[in-house]
PDB file of C-alpha atoms and ligand atoms in Angstrom:
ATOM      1  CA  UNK A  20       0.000   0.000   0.000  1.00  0.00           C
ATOM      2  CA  UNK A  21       3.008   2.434   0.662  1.00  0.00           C
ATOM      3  CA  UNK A  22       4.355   1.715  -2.059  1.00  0.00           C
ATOM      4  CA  UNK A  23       1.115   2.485  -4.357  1.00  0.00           C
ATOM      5  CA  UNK A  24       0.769   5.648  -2.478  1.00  0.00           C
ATOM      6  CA  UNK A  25       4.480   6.845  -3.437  1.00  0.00           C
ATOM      7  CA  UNK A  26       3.994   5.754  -7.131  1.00  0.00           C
ATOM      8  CA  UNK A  27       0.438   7.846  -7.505  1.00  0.00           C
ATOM      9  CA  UNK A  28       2.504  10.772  -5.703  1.00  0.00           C
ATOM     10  CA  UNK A  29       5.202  10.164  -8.275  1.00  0.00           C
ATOM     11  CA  UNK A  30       2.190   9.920 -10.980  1.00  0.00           C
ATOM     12  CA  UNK A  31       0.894  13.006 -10.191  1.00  0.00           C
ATOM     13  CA  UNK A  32       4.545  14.930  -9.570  1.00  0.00           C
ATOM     14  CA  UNK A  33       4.710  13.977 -13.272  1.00  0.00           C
ATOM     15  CA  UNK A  34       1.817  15.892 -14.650  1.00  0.00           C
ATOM     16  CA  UNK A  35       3.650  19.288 -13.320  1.00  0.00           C
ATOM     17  CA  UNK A  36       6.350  20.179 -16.089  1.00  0.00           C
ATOM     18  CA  UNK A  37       9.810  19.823 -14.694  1.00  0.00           C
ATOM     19  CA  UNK A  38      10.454  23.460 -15.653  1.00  0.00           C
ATOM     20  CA  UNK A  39       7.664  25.308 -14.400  1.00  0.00           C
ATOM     21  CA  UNK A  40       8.843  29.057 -14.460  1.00  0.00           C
ATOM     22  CA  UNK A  41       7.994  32.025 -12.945  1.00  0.00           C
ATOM     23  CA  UNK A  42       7.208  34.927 -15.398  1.00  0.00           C
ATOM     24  CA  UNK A  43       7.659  38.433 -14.042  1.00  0.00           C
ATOM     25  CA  UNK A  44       5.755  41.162 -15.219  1.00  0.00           C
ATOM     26  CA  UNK A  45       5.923  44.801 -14.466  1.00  0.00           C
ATOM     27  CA  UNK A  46       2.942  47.224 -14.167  1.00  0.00           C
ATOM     28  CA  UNK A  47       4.554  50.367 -15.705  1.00  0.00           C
ATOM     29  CA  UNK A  48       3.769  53.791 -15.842  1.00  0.00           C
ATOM     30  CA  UNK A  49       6.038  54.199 -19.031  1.00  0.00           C
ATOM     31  CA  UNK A  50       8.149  51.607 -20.676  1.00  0.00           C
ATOM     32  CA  UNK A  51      11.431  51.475 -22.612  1.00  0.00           C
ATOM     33  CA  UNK A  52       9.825  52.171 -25.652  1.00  0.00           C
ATOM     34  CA  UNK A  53       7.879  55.307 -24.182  1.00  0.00           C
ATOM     35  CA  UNK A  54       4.500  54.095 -23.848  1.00  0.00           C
ATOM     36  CA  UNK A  55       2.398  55.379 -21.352  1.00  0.00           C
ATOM     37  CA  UNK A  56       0.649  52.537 -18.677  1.00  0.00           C
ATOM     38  CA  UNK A  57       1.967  49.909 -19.985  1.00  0.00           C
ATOM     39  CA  UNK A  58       2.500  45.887 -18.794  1.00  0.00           C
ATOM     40  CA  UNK A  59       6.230  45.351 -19.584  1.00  0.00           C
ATOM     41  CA  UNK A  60       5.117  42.412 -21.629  1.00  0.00           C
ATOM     42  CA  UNK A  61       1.673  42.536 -23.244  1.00  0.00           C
ATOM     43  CA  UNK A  62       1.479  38.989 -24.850  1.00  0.00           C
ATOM     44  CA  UNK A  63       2.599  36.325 -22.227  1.00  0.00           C
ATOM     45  CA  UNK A  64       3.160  33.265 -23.192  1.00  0.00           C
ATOM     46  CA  UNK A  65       3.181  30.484 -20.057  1.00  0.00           C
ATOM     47  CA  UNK A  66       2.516  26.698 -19.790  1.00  0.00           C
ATOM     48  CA  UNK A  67       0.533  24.648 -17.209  1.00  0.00           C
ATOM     49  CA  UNK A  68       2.978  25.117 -14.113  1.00  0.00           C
ATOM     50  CA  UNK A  69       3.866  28.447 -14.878  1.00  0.00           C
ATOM     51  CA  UNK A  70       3.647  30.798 -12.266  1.00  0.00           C
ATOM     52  CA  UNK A  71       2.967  34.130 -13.822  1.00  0.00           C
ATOM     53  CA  UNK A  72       4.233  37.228 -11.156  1.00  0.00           C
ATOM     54  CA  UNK A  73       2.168  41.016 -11.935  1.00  0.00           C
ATOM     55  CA  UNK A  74       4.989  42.951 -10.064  1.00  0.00           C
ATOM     56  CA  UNK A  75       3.658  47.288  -8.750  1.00  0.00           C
ATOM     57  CA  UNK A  76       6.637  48.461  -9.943  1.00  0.00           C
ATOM     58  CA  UNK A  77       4.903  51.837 -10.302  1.00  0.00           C
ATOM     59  CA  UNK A  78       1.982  53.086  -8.351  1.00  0.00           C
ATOM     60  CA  UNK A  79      -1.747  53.306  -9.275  1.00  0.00           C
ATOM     61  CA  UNK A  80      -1.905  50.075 -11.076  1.00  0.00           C
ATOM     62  CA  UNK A  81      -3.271  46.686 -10.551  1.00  0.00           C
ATOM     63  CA  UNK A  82      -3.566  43.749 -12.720  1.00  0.00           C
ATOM     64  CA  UNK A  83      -6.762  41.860 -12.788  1.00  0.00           C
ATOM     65  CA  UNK A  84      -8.367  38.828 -15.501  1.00  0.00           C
ATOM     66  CA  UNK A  85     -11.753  39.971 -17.333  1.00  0.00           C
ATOM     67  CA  UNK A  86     -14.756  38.265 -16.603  1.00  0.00           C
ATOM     68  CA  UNK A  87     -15.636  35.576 -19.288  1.00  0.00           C
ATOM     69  CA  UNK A  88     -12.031  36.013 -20.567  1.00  0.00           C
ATOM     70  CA  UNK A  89     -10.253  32.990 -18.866  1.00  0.00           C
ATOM     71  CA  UNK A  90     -10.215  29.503 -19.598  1.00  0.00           C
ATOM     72  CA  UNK A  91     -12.456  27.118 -18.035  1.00  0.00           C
ATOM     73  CA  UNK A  92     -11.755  26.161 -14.836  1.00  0.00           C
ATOM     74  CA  UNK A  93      -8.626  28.530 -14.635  1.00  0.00           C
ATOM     75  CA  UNK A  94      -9.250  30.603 -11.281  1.00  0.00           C
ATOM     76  CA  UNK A  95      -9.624  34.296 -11.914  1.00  0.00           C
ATOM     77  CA  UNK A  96      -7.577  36.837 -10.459  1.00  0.00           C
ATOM     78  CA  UNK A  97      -8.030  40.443  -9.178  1.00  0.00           C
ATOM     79  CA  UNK A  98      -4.961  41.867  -7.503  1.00  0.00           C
ATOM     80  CA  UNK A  99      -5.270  45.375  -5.486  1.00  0.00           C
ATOM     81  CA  UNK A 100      -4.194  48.380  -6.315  1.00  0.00           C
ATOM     82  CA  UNK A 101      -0.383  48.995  -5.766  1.00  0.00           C
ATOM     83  CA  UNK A 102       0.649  45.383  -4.861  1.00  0.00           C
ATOM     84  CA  UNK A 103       2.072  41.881  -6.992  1.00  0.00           C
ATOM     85  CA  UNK A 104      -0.389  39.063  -7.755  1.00  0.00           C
ATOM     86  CA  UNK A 105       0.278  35.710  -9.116  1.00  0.00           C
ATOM     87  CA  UNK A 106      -2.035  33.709 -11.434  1.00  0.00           C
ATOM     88  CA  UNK A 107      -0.988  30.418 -11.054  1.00  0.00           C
ATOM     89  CA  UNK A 108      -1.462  29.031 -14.864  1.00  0.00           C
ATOM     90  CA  UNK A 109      -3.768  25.425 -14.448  1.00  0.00           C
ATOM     91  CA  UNK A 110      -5.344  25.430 -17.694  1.00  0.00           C
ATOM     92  CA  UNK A 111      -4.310  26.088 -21.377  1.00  0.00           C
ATOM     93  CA  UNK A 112      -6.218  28.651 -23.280  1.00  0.00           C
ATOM     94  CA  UNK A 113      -6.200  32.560 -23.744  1.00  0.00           C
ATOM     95  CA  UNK A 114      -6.751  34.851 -20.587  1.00  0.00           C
ATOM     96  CA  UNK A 115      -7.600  38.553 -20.732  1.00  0.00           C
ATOM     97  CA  UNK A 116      -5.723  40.740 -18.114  1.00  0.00           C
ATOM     98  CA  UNK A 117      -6.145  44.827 -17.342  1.00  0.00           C
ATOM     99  CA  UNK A 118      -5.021  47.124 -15.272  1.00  0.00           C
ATOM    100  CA  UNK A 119      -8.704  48.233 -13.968  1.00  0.00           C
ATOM    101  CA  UNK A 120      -7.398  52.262 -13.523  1.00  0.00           C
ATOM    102  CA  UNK A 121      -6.122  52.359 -17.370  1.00  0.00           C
ATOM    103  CA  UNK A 122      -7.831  49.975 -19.339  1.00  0.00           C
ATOM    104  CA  UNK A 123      -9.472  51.916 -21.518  1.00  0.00           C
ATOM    105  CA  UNK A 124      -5.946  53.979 -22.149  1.00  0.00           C
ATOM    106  CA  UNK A 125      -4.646  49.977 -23.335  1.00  0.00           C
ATOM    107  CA  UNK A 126      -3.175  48.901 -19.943  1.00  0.00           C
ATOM    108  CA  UNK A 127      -4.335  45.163 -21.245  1.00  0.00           C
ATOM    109  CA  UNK A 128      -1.876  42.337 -21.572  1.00  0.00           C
ATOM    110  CA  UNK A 129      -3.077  38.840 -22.970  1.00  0.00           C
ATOM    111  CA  UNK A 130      -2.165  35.558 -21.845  1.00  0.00           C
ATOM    112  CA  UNK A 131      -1.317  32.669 -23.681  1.00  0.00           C
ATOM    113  CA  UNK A 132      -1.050  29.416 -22.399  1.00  0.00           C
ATOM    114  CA  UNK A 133      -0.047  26.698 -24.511  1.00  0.00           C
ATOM    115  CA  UNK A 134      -0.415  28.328 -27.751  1.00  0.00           C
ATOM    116  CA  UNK A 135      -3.945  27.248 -27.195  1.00  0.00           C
ATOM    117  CA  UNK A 136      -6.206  30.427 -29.421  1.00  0.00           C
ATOM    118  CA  UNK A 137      -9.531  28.067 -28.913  1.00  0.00           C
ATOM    119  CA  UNK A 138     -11.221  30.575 -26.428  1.00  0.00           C
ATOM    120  CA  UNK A 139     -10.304  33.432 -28.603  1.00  0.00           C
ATOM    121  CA  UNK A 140     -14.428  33.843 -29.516  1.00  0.00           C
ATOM    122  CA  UNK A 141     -14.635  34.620 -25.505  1.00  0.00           C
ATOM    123  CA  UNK A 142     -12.028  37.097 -25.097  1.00  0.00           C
ATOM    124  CA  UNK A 143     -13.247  39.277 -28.346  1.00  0.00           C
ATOM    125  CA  UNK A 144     -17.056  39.068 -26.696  1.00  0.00           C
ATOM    126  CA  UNK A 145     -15.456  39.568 -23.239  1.00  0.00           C
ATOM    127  CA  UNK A 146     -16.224  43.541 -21.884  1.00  0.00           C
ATOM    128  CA  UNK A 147     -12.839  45.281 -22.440  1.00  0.00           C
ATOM    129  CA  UNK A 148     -13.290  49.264 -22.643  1.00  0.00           C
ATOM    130  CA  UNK A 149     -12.040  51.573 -25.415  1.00  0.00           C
ATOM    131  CA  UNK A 150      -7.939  51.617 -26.501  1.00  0.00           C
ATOM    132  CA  UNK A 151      -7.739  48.074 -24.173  1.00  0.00           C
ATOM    133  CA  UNK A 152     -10.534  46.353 -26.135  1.00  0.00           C
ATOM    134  CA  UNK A 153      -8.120  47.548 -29.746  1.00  0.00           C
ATOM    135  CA  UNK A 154      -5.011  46.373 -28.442  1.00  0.00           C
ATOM    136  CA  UNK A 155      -6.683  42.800 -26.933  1.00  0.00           C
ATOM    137  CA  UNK A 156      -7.862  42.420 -30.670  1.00  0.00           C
ATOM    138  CA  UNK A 157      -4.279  42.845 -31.808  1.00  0.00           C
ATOM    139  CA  UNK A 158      -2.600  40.514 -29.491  1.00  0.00           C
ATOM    140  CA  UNK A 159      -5.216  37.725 -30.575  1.00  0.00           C
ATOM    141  CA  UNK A 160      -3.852  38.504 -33.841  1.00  0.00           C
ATOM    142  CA  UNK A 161      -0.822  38.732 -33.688  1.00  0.00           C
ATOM    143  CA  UNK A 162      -1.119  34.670 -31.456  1.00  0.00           C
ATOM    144  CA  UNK A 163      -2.629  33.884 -34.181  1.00  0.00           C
ATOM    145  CA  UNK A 164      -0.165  35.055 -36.911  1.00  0.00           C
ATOM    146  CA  UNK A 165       2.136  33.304 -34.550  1.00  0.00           C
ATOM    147  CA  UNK A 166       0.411  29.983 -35.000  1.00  0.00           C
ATOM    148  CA  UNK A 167       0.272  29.900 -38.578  1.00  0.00           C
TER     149      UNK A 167
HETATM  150 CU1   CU B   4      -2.403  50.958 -14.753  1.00  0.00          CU
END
């Protein structure tokens, strides 16, 4: 019986990729580039495992999913103002992510786990105000330029 028990734990170690990573990004009044309210990386691409870190490098942001944007049976997220969140990737599929303060100036970042586009449909029907909603619609693009 003990030794069932250590092979299921074994099993089940298994099903975690051996190089889950942690992905840091930074919630930015102005990048490198000179954008204004920015994510330091606006298409994220994780795997199941991945732990994927929204750092408050700068103040007044947060970084939050959208609701109907996120896989099935992913968890959504809603970090407060000024201070890091982690989504902790468990499914594949597209997720939608804003900064709630300067969405609708295109503080939006999409996340792509395992180049999976098939919830795409959601995010585009998903509520995402003005410049965020344009840029969300590029990034599912430009996955899906990606793909091809
Ligand atoms: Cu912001």
């Amino acid at each position: 019986m003990r030794k069932l028990l250590m092979t299921a734990a074994l099993l089940i170690g298994s099903a975690v990729p051996a190089f889950a990573e942690t992905i840091e990004i930074q919630l930015l009044n102005e990048n490198e580039a000179g954008d204004r309210m920015v994510f330091s990386q606006e298409l994220i691409r994780a795997e199941v495992g991945d732990v994927i870190r929204f750092i408050a490098t700068d103040r007044s942001h947060n970084a939050q999913s959208v609701k109907d944007a996120i896989p099935e049976g992913q968890e959504a997220f809603r970090g407060r103002m000024n201070q890091d969140v982690e989504y902790i990737v468990t499914e594949t599929g597209l997720t939608a992510v804003v900064c709630q303060p300067h969405e609708s100036m295109g503080m939006v970042a999409l996340i792509v786990v395992g180049d999976d586009l098939s919830n795409a449909q959601d995010i585009l029907d998903a509520r995402i105000r003005g410049a965020g909603n344009d840029k969300i619609v590029a990034l599912i693009e430009e996955a899906r330029a990606a793909q091809s």
